[in-house]
CSV table of C-alpha atoms in Angstrom, one decimal:
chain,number,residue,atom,x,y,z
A,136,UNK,CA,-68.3,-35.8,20.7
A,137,UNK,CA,-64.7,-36.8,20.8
A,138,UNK,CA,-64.3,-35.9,16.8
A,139,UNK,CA,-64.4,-32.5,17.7
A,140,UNK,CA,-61.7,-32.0,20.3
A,141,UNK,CA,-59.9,-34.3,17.4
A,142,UNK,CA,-60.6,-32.0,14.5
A,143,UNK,CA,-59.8,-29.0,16.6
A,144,UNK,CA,-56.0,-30.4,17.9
A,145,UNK,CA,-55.6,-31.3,14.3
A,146,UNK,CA,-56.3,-27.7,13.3
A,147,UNK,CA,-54.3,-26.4,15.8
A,148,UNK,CA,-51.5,-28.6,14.7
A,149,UNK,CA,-52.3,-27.7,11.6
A,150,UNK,CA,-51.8,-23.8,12.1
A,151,UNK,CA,-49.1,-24.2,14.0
A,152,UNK,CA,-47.3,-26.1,11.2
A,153,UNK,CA,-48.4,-23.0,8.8
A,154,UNK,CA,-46.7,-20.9,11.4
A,155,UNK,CA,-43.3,-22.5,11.3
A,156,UNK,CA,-42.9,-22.8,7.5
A,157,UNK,CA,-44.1,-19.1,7.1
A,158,UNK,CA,-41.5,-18.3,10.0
A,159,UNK,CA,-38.4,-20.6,8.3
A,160,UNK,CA,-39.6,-18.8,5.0
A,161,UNK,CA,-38.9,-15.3,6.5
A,162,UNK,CA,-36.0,-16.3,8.6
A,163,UNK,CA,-34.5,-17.6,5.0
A,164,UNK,CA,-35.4,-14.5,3.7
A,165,UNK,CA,-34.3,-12.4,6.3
A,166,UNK,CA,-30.6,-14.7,6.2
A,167,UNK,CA,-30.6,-14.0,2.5
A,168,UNK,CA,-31.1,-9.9,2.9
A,169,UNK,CA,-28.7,-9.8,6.0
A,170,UNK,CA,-25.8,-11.9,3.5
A,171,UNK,CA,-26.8,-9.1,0.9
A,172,UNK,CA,-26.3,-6.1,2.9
A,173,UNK,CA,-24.1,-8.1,4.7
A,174,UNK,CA,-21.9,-8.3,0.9
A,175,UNK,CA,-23.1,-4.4,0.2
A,176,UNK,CA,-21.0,-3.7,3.5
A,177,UNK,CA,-18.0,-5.5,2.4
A,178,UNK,CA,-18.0,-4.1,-0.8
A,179,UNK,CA,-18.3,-0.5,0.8
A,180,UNK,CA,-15.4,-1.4,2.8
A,181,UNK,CA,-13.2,-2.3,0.2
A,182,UNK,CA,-14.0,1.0,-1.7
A,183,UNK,CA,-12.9,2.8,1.8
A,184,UNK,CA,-9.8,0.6,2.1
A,185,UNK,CA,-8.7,1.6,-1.6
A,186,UNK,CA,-8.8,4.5,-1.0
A,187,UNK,CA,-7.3,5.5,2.6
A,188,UNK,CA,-3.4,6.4,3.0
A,189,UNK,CA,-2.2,3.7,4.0
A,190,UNK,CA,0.8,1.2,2.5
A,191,UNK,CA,-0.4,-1.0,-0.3
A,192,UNK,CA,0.4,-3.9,1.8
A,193,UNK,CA,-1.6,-2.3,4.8
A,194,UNK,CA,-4.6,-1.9,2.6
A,195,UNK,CA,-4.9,-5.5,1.3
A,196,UNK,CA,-4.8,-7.3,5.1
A,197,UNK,CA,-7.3,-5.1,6.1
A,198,UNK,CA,-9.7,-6.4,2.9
A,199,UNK,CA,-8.4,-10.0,4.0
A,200,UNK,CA,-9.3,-9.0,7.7
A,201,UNK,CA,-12.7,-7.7,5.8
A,202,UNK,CA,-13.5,-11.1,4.3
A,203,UNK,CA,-12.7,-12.8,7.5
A,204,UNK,CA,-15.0,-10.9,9.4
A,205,UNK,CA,-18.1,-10.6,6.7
A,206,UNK,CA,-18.0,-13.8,5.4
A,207,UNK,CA,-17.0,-16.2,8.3
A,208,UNK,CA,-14.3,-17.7,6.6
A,209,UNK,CA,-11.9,-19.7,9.1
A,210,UNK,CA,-8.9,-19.1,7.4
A,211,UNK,CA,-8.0,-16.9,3.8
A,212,UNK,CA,-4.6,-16.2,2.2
A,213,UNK,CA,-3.8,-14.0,-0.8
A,214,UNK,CA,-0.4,-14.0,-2.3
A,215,UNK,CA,1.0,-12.5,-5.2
A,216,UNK,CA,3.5,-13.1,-7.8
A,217,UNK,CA,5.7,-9.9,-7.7
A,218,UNK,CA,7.5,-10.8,-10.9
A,219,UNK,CA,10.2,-12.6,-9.2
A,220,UNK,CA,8.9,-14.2,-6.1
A,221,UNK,CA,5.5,-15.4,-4.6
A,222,UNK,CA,5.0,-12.8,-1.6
A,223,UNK,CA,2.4,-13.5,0.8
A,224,UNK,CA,0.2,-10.7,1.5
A,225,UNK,CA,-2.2,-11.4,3.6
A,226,UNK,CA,-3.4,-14.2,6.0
A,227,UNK,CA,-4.7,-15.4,9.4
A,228,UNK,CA,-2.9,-18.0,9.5
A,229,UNK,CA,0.2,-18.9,11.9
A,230,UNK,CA,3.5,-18.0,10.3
A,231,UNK,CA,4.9,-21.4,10.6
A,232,UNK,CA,2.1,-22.2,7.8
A,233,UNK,CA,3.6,-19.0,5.5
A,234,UNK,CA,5.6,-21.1,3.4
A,235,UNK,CA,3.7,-23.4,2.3
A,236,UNK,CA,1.5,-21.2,1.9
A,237,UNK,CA,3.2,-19.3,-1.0
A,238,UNK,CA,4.4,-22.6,-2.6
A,239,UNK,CA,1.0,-23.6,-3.9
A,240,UNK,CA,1.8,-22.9,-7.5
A,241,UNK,CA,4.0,-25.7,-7.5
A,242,UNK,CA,1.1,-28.5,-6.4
A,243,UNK,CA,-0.1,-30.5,-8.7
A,244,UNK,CA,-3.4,-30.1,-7.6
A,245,UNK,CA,-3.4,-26.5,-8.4
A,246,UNK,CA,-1.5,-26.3,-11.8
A,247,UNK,CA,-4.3,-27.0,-13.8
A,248,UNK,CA,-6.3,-24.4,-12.1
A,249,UNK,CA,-3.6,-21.8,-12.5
A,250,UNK,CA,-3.3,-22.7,-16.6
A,251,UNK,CA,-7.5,-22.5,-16.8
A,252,UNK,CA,-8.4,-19.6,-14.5
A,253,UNK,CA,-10.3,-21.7,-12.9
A,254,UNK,CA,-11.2,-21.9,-9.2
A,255,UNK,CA,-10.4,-25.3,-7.5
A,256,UNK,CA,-12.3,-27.3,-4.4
A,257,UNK,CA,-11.0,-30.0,-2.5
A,258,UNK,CA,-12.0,-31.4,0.8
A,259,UNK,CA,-11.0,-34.7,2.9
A,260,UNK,CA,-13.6,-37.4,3.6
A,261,UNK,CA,-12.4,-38.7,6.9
A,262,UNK,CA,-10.3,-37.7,9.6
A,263,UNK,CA,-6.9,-39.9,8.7
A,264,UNK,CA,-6.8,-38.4,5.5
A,265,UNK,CA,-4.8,-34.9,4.9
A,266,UNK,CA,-5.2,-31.9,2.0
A,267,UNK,CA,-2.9,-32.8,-1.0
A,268,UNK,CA,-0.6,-29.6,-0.1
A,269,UNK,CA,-0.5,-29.7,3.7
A,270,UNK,CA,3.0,-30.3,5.4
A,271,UNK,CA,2.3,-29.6,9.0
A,272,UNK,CA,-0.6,-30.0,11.6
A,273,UNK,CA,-2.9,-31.5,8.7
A,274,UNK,CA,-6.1,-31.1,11.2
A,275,UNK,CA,-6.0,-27.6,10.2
A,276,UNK,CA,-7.4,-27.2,7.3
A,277,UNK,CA,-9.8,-30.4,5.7
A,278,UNK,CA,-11.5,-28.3,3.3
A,279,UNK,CA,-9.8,-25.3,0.3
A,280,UNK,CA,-10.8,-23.4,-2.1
A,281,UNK,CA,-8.3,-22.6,-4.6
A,282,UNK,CA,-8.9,-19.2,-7.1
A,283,UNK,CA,-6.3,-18.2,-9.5
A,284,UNK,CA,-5.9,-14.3,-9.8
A,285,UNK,CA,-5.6,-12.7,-13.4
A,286,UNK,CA,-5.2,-9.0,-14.3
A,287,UNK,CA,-6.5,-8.3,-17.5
A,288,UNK,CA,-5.5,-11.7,-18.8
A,289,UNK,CA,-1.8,-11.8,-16.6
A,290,UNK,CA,-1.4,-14.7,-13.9
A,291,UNK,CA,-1.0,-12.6,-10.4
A,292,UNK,CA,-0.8,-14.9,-7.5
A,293,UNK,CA,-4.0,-16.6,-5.7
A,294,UNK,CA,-6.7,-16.5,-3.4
A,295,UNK,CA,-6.9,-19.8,-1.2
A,296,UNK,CA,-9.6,-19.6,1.8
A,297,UNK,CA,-9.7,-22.7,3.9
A,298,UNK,CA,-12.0,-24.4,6.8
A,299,UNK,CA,-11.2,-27.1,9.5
A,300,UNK,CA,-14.5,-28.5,8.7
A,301,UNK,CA,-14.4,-31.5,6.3
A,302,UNK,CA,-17.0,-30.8,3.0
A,303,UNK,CA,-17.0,-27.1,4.6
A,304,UNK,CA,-17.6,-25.5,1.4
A,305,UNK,CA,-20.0,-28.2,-0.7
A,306,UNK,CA,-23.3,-25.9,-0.4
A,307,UNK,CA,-21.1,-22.6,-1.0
A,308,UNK,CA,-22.7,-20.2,-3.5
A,309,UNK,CA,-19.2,-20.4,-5.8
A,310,UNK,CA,-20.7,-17.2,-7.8
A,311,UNK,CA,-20.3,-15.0,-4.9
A,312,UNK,CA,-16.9,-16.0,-4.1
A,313,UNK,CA,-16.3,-15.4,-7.7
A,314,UNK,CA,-17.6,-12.3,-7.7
A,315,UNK,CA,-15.4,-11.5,-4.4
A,316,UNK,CA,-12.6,-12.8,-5.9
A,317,UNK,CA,-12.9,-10.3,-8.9
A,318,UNK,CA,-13.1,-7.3,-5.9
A,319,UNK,CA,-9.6,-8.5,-4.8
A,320,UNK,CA,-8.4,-8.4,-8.7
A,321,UNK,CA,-10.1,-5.0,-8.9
A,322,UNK,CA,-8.4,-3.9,-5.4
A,323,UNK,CA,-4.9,-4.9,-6.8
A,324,UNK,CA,-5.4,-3.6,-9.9
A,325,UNK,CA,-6.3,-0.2,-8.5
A,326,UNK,CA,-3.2,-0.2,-5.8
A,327,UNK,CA,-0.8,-1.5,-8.5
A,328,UNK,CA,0.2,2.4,-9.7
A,329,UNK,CA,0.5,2.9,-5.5
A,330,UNK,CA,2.8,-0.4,-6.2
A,331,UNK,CA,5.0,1.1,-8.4
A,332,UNK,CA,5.3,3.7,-6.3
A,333,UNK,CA,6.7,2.4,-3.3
A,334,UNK,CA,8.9,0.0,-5.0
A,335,UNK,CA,10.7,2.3,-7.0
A,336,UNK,CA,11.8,4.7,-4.6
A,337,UNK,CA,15.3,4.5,-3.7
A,338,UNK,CA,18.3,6.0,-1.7
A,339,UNK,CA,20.4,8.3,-3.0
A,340,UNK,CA,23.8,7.2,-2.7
A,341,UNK,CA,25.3,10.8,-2.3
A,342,UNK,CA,23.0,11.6,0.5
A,343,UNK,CA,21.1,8.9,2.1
A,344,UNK,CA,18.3,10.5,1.1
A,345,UNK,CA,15.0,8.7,-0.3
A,346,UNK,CA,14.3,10.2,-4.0
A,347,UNK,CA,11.2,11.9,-4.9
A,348,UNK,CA,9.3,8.8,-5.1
A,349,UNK,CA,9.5,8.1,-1.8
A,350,UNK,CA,7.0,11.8,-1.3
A,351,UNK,CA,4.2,10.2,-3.5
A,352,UNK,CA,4.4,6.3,-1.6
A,353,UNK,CA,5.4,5.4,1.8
A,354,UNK,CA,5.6,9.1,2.9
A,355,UNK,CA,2.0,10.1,1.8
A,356,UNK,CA,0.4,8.7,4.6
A,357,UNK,CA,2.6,10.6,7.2
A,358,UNK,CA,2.0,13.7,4.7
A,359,UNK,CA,-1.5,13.2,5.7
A,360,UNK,CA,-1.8,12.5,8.5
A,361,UNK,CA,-2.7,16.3,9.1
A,362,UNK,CA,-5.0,18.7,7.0
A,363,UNK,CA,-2.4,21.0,5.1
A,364,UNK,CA,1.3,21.1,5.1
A,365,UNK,CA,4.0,23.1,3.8
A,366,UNK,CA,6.3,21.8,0.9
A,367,UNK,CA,9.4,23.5,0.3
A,368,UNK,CA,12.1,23.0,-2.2
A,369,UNK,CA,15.3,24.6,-2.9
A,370,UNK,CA,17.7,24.3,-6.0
A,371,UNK,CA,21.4,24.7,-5.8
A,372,UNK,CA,21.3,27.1,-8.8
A,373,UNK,CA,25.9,27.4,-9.2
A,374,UNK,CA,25.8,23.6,-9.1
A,375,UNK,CA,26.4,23.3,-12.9
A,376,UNK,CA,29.1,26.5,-12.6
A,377,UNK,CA,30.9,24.7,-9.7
A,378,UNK,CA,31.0,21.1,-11.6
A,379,UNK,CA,32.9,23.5,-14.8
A,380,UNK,CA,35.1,25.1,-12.7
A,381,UNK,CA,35.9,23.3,-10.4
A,382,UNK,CA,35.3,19.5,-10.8
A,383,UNK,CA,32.5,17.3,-10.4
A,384,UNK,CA,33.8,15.6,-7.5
A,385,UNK,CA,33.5,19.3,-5.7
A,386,UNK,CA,30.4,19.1,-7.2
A,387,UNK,CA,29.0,16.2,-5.9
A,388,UNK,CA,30.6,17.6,-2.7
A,389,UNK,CA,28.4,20.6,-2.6
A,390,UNK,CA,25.6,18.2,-2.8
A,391,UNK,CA,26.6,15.6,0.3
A,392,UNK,CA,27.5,18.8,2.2
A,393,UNK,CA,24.3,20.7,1.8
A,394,UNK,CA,22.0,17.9,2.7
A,395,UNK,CA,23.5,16.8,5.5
A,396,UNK,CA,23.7,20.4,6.8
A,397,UNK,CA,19.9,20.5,6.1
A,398,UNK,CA,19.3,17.2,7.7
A,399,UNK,CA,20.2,18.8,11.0
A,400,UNK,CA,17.2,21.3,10.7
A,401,UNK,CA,14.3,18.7,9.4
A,402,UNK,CA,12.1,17.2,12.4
A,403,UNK,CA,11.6,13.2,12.4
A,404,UNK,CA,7.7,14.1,12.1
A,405,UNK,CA,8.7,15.8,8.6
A,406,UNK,CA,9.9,14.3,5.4
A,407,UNK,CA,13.3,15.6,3.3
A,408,UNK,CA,13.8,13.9,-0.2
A,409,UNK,CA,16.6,14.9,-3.0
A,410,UNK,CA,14.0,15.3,-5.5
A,411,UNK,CA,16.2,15.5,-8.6
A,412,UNK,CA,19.8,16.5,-9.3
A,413,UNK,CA,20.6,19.7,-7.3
A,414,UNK,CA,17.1,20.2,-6.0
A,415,UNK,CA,15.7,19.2,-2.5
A,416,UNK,CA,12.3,18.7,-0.9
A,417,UNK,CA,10.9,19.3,2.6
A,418,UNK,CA,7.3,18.8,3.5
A,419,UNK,CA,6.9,20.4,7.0
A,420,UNK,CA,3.8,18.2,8.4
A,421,UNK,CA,1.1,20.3,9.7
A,422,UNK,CA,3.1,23.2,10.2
A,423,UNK,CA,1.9,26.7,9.3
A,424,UNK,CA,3.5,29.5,6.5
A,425,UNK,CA,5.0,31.4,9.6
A,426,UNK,CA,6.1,28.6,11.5
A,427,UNK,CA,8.2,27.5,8.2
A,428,UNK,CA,9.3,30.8,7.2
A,429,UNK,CA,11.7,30.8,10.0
A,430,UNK,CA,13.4,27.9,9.6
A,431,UNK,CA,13.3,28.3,6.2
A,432,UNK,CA,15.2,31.9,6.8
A,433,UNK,CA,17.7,30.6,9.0
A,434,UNK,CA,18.5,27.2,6.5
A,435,UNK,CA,18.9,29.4,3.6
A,436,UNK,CA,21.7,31.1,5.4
A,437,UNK,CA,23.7,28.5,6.8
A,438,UNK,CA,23.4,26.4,3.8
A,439,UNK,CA,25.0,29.3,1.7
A,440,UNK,CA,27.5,29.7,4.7
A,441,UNK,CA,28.8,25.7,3.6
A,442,UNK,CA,32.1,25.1,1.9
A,443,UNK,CA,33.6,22.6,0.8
A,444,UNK,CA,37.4,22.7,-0.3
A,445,UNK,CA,38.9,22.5,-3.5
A,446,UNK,CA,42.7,21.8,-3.7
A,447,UNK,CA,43.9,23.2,-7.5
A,448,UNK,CA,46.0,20.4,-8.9
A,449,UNK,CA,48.6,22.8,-10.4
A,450,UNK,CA,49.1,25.3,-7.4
A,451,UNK,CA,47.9,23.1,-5.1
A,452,UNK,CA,46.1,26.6,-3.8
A,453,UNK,CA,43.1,25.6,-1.7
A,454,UNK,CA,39.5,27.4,-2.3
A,455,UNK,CA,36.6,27.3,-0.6
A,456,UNK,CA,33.7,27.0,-2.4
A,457,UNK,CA,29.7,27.8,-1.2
A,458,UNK,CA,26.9,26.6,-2.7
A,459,UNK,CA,23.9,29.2,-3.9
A,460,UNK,CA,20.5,27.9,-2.8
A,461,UNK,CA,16.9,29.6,-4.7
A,462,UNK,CA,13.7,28.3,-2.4
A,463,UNK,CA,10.1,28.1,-3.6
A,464,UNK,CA,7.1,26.8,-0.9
A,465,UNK,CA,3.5,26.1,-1.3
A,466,UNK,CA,0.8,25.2,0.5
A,467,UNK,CA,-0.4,21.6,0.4
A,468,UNK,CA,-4.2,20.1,1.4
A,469,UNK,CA,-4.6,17.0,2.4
A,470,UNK,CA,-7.1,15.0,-0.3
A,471,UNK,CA,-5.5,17.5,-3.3
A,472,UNK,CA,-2.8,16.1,-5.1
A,473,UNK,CA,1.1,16.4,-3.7
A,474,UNK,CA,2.6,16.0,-7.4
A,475,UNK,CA,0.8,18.8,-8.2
A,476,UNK,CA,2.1,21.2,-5.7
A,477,UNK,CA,6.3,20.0,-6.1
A,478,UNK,CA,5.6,20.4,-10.2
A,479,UNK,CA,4.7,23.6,-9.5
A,480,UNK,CA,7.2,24.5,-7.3
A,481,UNK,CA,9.9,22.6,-9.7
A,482,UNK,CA,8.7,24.3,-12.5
A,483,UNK,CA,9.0,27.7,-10.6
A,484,UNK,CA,13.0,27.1,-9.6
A,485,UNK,CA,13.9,25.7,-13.2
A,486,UNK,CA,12.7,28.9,-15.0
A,487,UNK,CA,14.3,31.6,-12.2
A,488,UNK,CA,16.9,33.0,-13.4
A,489,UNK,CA,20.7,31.4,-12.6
A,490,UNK,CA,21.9,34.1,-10.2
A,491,UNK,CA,18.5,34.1,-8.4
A,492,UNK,CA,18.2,32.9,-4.7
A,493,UNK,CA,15.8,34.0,-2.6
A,494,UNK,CA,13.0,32.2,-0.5
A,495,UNK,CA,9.6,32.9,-2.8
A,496,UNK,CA,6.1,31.6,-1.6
A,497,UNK,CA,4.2,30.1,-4.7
C-alpha cells in the first residue's frame, strides 16, 4: 500500500519535470522570436533613420543609440576615417574616454584585424588585469569586440562595442553582429553622398554667404521642417556689362552690395545662399506664394535702387552704378526633390533674355 502513494509522487514529479522542460523549451523559443523581431525592429529603425532630414552625424548616433537600446550593449563606438583624421562619431561613452577611443588603429592588438577584415575579441580573466588599449579607469571595460569597417573593399573606421563584464561576449552569436555590422557599412554607405554634401559647402568670401551646397545638406532639414516652401532666385543679369565697363572690382562690388542689402530682408527661419556667380537663392520656409510676393516686390526694388561708385581713373568723374536684378520662384514640397526645383528656376534665368528683369512665377 505505500508503493502507490510512491508511484503516484513519482508521477507527479515526473510531470512536473515534463512541465518545466516544455516551459524552458518555449521560453527559449519565445527569447529567440522576441531577439528576431527584436533585430526586425532595429533594422526598420535604421531604414527610418536613413532616411529622415537630419545631419549625417545626427543620423548615425541615433543608429548607435539604436543598438544600445535593442541589443543591450553596455557601451558601443563607431568612428570613421575621414581621409585625414579618425573622427568619432558616435558613442556612449564619457568624453574623457574619446581619445583613446579614436586611437585604436594604432594598437597592436587591432592591426591585424584592420589588415584581414576581420572582427577581433578580447576579454580579461581577472580583476587586476586591464584591456590591451585602456589608459584610464581600466574597470570599465573587461571585455571588446573589435570589427573593422570596409566599403566596397576601402578601410573606413571601426565598430568597437564593449562590456564591464569580464568574458561578456564568449556565448555571443558573432553572425549577428556581423550581420549588424554590415547595416552600419550599408548606413554609411548610403549617407556618404549626404557626406559630400555637407562637407563641401562653403562661404563665399564676397558675401558671407553659404554656396548652393549648403541648400541640399545642412539646410535641408530646416527646408523641411514644413510641408512646402517657396524658393526664389534672382540673377544680376548687367553683371557681365558692368565688369566690361566698368571694372571687375565694381563688379564684385555690385555683388557684396546686393546681398548684403538682401540680407536685411531674409528671416533667421529662412535660408539665402549665393548659388552661382551673379545669382542668389532664398527658400522662404513655410511661407505661402502671397506672403512672398510681397517681399519679393519690395526687394526687387531696393536692390535695383543700390549703387555702388565708380571713380574713372582718367577724369576721376564719379558714377554711380545699379545693378539689374531678373527673379524666378517655385513652389517646393517637402519629400520632392529641392535640386529639382533651383535647376529649374536656374535654367529659367540663364535663357531670359539680358535686358529682362521682372519677378516671374515658374
Amino acid at each position: 500500500m505505500v508503493l502507490i502513494p510512491i508511484v503516484v509522487l513519482i508521477g507527479i514529479i515526473g510531470i512536473l519535470i515534463f512541465y518545466n522542460i516544455n516551459i524552458k523549451k518555449k521560453l527559449t523559443t519565445f527569447s529567440n522570436v522576441s531577439s528576431k523581431i527584436n533585430k526586425l525592429n532595429a533594422l526598420q529603425d535604421f531604414m527610418n533613420i536613413t532616411g529622415e532630414d537630419t545631419s549625417v552625424d545626427e543620423k548615425i548616433k541615433k543608429i548607435n543609440q539604436v543598438l544600445i537600446d535593442k541589443f543591450e550593449i553596455k557601451y558601443s563606438t563607431i568612428v570613421v576615417f575621414n581621409g585625414a583624421e579618425y573622427v568619432l562619431k558616435a558613442t556612449n561613452t564619457d568624453e574623457k574616454y574619446w581619445k583613446n577611443l579614436t586611437n585604436l588603429h594604432t594598437e597592436e592588438v587591432f592591426k591585424d584585424s584592420i589588415s584581414t577584415a576581420t572582427p577581433k575579441y578580447i576579454t580579461i580573466d581577472s580583476e587586476d588585469e586591464k584591456l590591451p588599449y585602456q589608459q584610464l579607469d581600466f574597470s570599465r571595460a573587461k571585455s571588446a569586440m573589435f570589427f573593422p569597417l570596409y566599403i566596397d573593399s576601402v578601410y573606413i573606421g571601426y565598430w568597437i562595442i564593449e562590456s564591464s563584464v569580464i568574458h561578456a561576449f564568449d556565448d555571443t552569436d558573432t553572425t549577428l553582429l556581423e550581420v549588424i555590422k554590415d547595416d552600419i557599412v550599408s548606413i554609411l554607405k548610403t549617407v556618404s553622398y549626404q557626406t559630400a554634401m555637407e562637407s563641401i559647402a562653403r562661404v563665399d568670401q564676397f558675401t558671407g554667404l553659404y554656396s548652393a551646397e549648403y541648400l541640399y545638406g545642412q539646410a535641408k532639414s530646416t527646408i523641411d521642417t514644413e510641408a512646402t516652401s517657396i524658393v526664389s532666385m534672382f540673377k544680376i543679369t548687367n553683371i557681365q556689362e558692368i565688369n566690361d565697363t566698368y571694372s571687375r572690382t565694381t563688379g564684385n562690388n555690385i555683388i557684396i552690395a546686393v546681398a548684403n542689402w538682401a540680407k536685411t530682408y531674409v528671416k533667421s527661419t529662412n535660408v539665402f545662399v549665393r548659388y552661382m556667380g551673379p545669382k542668389f537663392a532664398i527658400v522662404f520656409v513655410g511661407q505661402s506664394e502671397e506672403e512672398v510676393t510681397e517681399v519679393v516686390k519690395a526687394l526687387k526694388a531696393d536692390l535695383e535702387d543700390t549703387q555702388v561708385e565708380y571713380i574713372n581713373p582718367e577724369t576721376s568723374e564719379s558714377i554711380y552704378v545699379r545693378p539689374r536684378i531678373n527673379f524666378a520662384i517655385g513652389n517646393y514640397y517637402k519629400g520632392t526633390g529641392l535640386e529639382s526645383v533651383t535647376k529649374k528656376l536656374e535654367e529659367y534665368l540663364d535663357q531670359a533674355p539680358i535686358e529682362e528683369h521682372n519677378i516671374n512665377f515658374i
